[in-house]
Short mmCIF file of C-alpha atoms and ligand atoms in Angstrom, two decimals:
data_model
loop_
_atom_site.label_atom_id
_atom_site.label_comp_id
_atom_site.label_asym_id
_atom_site.label_seq_id
_atom_site.Cartn_x
_atom_site.Cartn_y
_atom_site.Cartn_z
CA MET A 18 23.43 -18.37 -10.59
CA GLY A 19 25.69 -15.54 -9.19
CA GLN A 20 23.73 -13.10 -6.50
CA ASP A 21 23.34 -10.64 -9.71
CA GLU A 22 21.73 -13.43 -11.82
CA ILE A 23 19.50 -14.29 -9.22
CA LEU A 24 18.31 -10.02 -8.11
CA GLY A 25 18.57 -9.23 -12.09
CA ALA A 26 15.98 -12.41 -12.40
CA PHE A 27 13.75 -11.36 -9.66
CA ARG A 28 13.33 -8.07 -10.67
CA SER A 29 12.81 -9.11 -14.32
CA ALA A 30 10.01 -11.49 -13.04
CA MET A 31 8.62 -9.39 -10.17
CA ARG A 32 7.99 -6.65 -12.89
CA HIS A 33 5.65 -8.62 -15.02
CA VAL A 34 3.40 -9.46 -11.95
CA ALA A 35 0.80 -6.89 -12.10
CA ALA A 36 0.07 -5.81 -8.40
CA THR A 37 -2.54 -3.65 -7.31
CA VAL A 38 -1.41 -0.40 -5.60
CA TYR A 39 -2.09 0.69 -1.93
CA ALA A 40 -1.31 4.13 -0.10
CA VAL A 41 -0.68 2.51 3.49
CA THR A 42 -1.29 5.32 5.91
CA THR A 43 -0.96 6.12 10.15
CA GLY A 44 -0.87 9.15 12.35
CA HIS A 45 1.54 9.66 14.49
CA ASP A 46 1.73 12.44 16.97
CA GLY A 47 -0.44 15.13 15.31
CA GLU A 48 0.97 13.96 12.07
CA ARG A 49 0.12 11.90 9.23
CA PHE A 50 2.48 9.75 7.27
CA GLY A 51 2.29 7.29 4.24
CA ILE A 52 3.60 5.72 1.24
CA LEU A 53 2.40 3.57 -1.95
CA ALA A 54 3.21 -0.42 -1.52
CA THR A 55 2.25 -3.34 -3.75
CA ALA A 56 3.44 -5.61 -1.07
CA VAL A 57 0.01 -6.01 0.80
CA SER A 58 -1.39 -9.49 1.01
CA SER A 59 -4.87 -10.82 2.87
CA LEU A 60 -3.60 -12.90 5.88
CA SER A 61 -6.65 -14.47 6.90
CA PHE A 62 -10.53 -14.54 7.64
CA ASP A 63 -9.80 -15.77 11.06
CA PRO A 64 -9.06 -13.12 12.43
CA PRO A 65 -9.54 -10.73 9.42
CA SER A 66 -6.09 -9.62 8.96
CA LEU A 67 -3.87 -8.66 6.65
CA LEU A 68 0.24 -7.54 6.31
CA VAL A 69 2.02 -5.07 4.74
CA CYS A 70 5.84 -4.61 3.90
CA ILE A 71 7.91 -1.64 4.31
CA ASN A 72 10.98 -0.92 4.02
CA ARG A 73 12.89 0.41 6.98
CA ALA A 74 14.51 3.04 4.99
CA SER A 75 10.94 4.92 4.56
CA THR A 76 9.11 7.47 6.13
CA LEU A 77 6.34 5.40 7.10
CA HIS A 78 8.34 2.93 8.97
CA GLU A 79 9.14 4.55 12.14
CA PRO A 80 5.60 6.02 13.14
CA LEU A 81 4.12 2.46 12.39
CA GLY A 82 6.14 0.98 14.83
CA PHE A 83 5.02 3.77 17.07
CA ALA A 84 1.43 3.39 16.21
CA ASP A 85 -1.13 1.50 17.62
CA ARG A 86 -3.46 1.80 14.25
CA PHE A 87 -3.03 1.78 10.07
CA CYS A 88 -5.02 2.46 7.19
CA VAL A 89 -4.41 -0.26 3.78
CA ASN A 90 -6.33 2.44 0.89
CA VAL A 91 -6.89 0.30 -1.95
CA LEU A 92 -6.71 2.91 -5.06
CA GLY A 93 -8.68 2.65 -7.77
CA VAL A 94 -8.21 3.61 -11.47
CA GLY A 95 -9.50 7.65 -9.92
CA ASN A 96 -6.95 7.60 -7.51
CA ARG A 97 -3.95 7.89 -9.70
CA ASP A 98 -3.52 11.45 -8.44
CA VAL A 99 -2.82 10.63 -5.15
CA ALA A 100 -0.59 7.74 -5.95
CA ASP A 101 1.65 10.44 -8.33
CA CYS A 102 0.97 12.78 -5.26
CA PHE A 103 2.95 9.99 -2.60
CA MET A 104 5.51 9.44 -5.24
CA ARG A 105 6.55 13.32 -5.91
CA VAL A 106 5.96 15.22 -2.73
CA GLY A 107 8.70 15.06 0.07
CA ALA A 108 7.86 13.08 3.35
CA GLY A 109 4.76 13.41 5.99
CA GLU A 110 1.56 16.07 5.68
CA GLU A 111 2.86 17.25 1.84
CA ARG A 112 1.54 13.60 0.62
CA PHE A 113 -1.89 14.53 1.84
CA SER A 114 -2.37 17.71 -0.33
CA VAL A 115 -3.93 15.39 -2.91
CA GLY A 116 -7.23 13.44 -2.17
CA ASP A 117 -10.11 13.23 0.03
CA TRP A 118 -8.78 12.10 2.93
CA VAL A 119 -10.83 11.75 6.41
CA GLU A 120 -9.75 11.42 9.61
CA GLU A 121 -10.74 7.85 11.20
CA GLN A 122 -9.36 6.97 14.67
CA GLY A 123 -6.47 8.67 14.44
CA VAL A 124 -5.56 7.41 10.90
CA PRO A 125 -5.85 8.90 7.45
CA VAL A 126 -8.61 7.45 5.09
CA LEU A 127 -9.07 7.98 1.74
CA ALA A 128 -12.64 8.33 1.18
CA SER A 129 -12.93 7.82 -2.52
CA ALA A 130 -10.65 4.71 -2.00
CA GLN A 131 -12.05 1.33 -3.92
CA SER A 132 -11.80 -0.25 -0.58
CA SER A 133 -10.65 1.48 3.17
CA LEU A 134 -9.12 -1.58 5.52
CA LEU A 135 -8.74 -0.09 8.83
CA CYS A 136 -6.15 -2.22 11.14
CA LYS A 137 -5.22 -2.48 14.55
CA LEU A 138 -1.35 -3.32 14.47
CA ALA A 139 -1.42 -7.02 15.98
CA HIS A 140 2.55 -8.33 14.98
CA ARG A 141 5.36 -7.33 13.23
CA HIS A 142 8.44 -9.30 11.51
CA THR A 143 11.96 -8.08 10.66
CA PHE A 144 13.27 -9.68 7.37
CA GLY A 145 16.60 -7.76 5.73
CA THR A 146 15.48 -4.63 4.63
CA HIS A 147 12.02 -4.81 5.12
CA THR A 148 9.00 -4.85 8.13
CA ILE A 149 6.34 -7.64 7.86
CA PHE A 150 3.02 -5.51 9.37
CA ILE A 151 0.59 -7.56 10.29
CA GLY A 152 -3.14 -5.65 11.29
CA GLU A 153 -6.55 -7.26 12.40
CA LEU A 154 -9.30 -5.37 10.84
CA ILE A 155 -11.21 -2.90 12.74
CA ALA A 156 -13.02 -1.15 10.37
CA ALA A 157 -13.48 -1.77 6.38
CA ARG A 158 -15.24 -0.30 3.43
CA HIS A 159 -15.80 -0.76 -0.06
CA ARG A 160 -17.30 0.46 -3.04
CA GLU A 161 -18.57 -1.72 -5.63
CA ASN A 162 -17.83 -0.18 -8.82
CA ALA A 163 -14.20 0.81 -8.23
CA LYS A 164 -11.38 -0.40 -10.82
CA PRO A 165 -8.31 -1.10 -9.34
CA LEU A 166 -5.37 0.84 -9.78
CA THR A 167 -2.32 -1.73 -10.89
CA TYR A 168 1.02 -1.44 -11.12
CA TYR A 169 3.00 -3.82 -14.33
CA ASP A 170 5.89 -3.55 -16.02
CA GLY A 171 6.87 -0.06 -14.43
CA ARG A 172 3.74 1.57 -15.37
CA TYR A 173 -0.32 2.27 -14.24
CA ILE A 174 -2.61 0.01 -16.00
CA ASP A 175 -6.50 -0.45 -15.47
CA ILE A 176 -7.09 -4.15 -16.10
CA THR A 177 -10.56 -3.62 -16.75
CA GLU A 178 -9.57 -2.44 -20.10
CA ALA A 179 -7.14 -5.42 -20.99
CA PRO A 180 -8.51 -6.99 -24.69
CA ASP A 181 -10.18 -10.29 -24.14
CA GLN A 182 -7.30 -12.96 -25.10
CA GLN A 183 -8.33 -16.53 -25.68
CA PRO A 184 -5.44 -19.11 -23.86
C1 LIG B 210 4.27 0.92 -7.35
C2 LIG B 210 5.15 1.48 -6.13
C3 LIG B 210 5.23 -0.06 -4.97
C4 LIG B 210 5.44 0.14 -3.88
N1 LIG B 210 5.56 -0.57 -3.04
C5 LIG B 210 6.17 -0.85 -2.22
C6 LIG B 210 6.21 -1.27 -0.97
O1 LIG B 210 5.42 -2.56 -1.09
N2 LIG B 210 6.81 -1.54 0.15
C7 LIG B 210 7.65 -0.50 0.28
O2 LIG B 210 8.52 -0.58 1.54
N3 LIG B 210 7.87 0.30 -0.23
C8 LIG B 210 7.30 0.30 -1.84
N4 LIG B 210 7.28 0.99 -2.50
C9 LIG B 210 8.27 2.84 -2.53
C10 LIG B 210 7.85 3.85 -1.55
O3 LIG B 210 6.78 4.12 -2.00
C11 LIG B 210 8.14 4.80 -1.15
O4 LIG B 210 8.68 5.07 -2.72
C12 LIG B 210 9.74 4.27 -0.50
O5 LIG B 210 9.14 3.46 0.43
C13 LIG B 210 10.25 5.46 0.16
O6 LIG B 210 9.21 6.50 0.86
P1 LIG B 210 10.10 7.50 1.70
O7 LIG B 210 9.88 8.67 0.53
O8 LIG B 210 8.37 7.84 2.59
O9 LIG B 210 11.09 7.53 2.77
C14 LIG B 210 6.73 1.01 -4.24
C15 LIG B 210 6.78 2.00 -5.02
C16 LIG B 210 6.10 2.03 -6.02
C17 LIG B 210 6.09 3.04 -7.02
#
């Protein structure tokens, strides 16, 4: 397979991987930064940790490198307006004009998110266009009845509305 063919097949494959949508946020020099991300994964329970993959060209990348802490806000279907705002508006503060953002340990936390996972930056690793940031959990909150905002085939869906299907 040629490189173009591999990339095309990879894009198609990933397009059909349903992914939970996160707002990854941090604070630096009194300013708030954040981007929408799906490349987020839990890493281990011991220590409780997770990883986020952030494009080095994004506005979050530099402040995240300086920051000591960041928050992984797991978006629910009720946070669709926040997702739209993060994609629509310019970088920095404007992204926080929609949503019930509160400050916790210098980091913006979305109070109505499905879950809020506040992390201390523990390690980073650069690969290609992205940096993998590893965070150790220092605080976490979860809303039991939330429905995750899910990205699938280039659009947002509510996976709890998927019809039952027999295998
Ligand atoms: C559904 C969705 C998932 C995304 N996932 C990631 C991701 O995991 N990592 C990343 O760096 N950018 C991701 N992006 C792109 C960022 O949200 C952002 O648009 C891009 O990094 C440019 O950011 P900037 O405008 O702050 O420079 C995603 C965008 C969308 C719409």
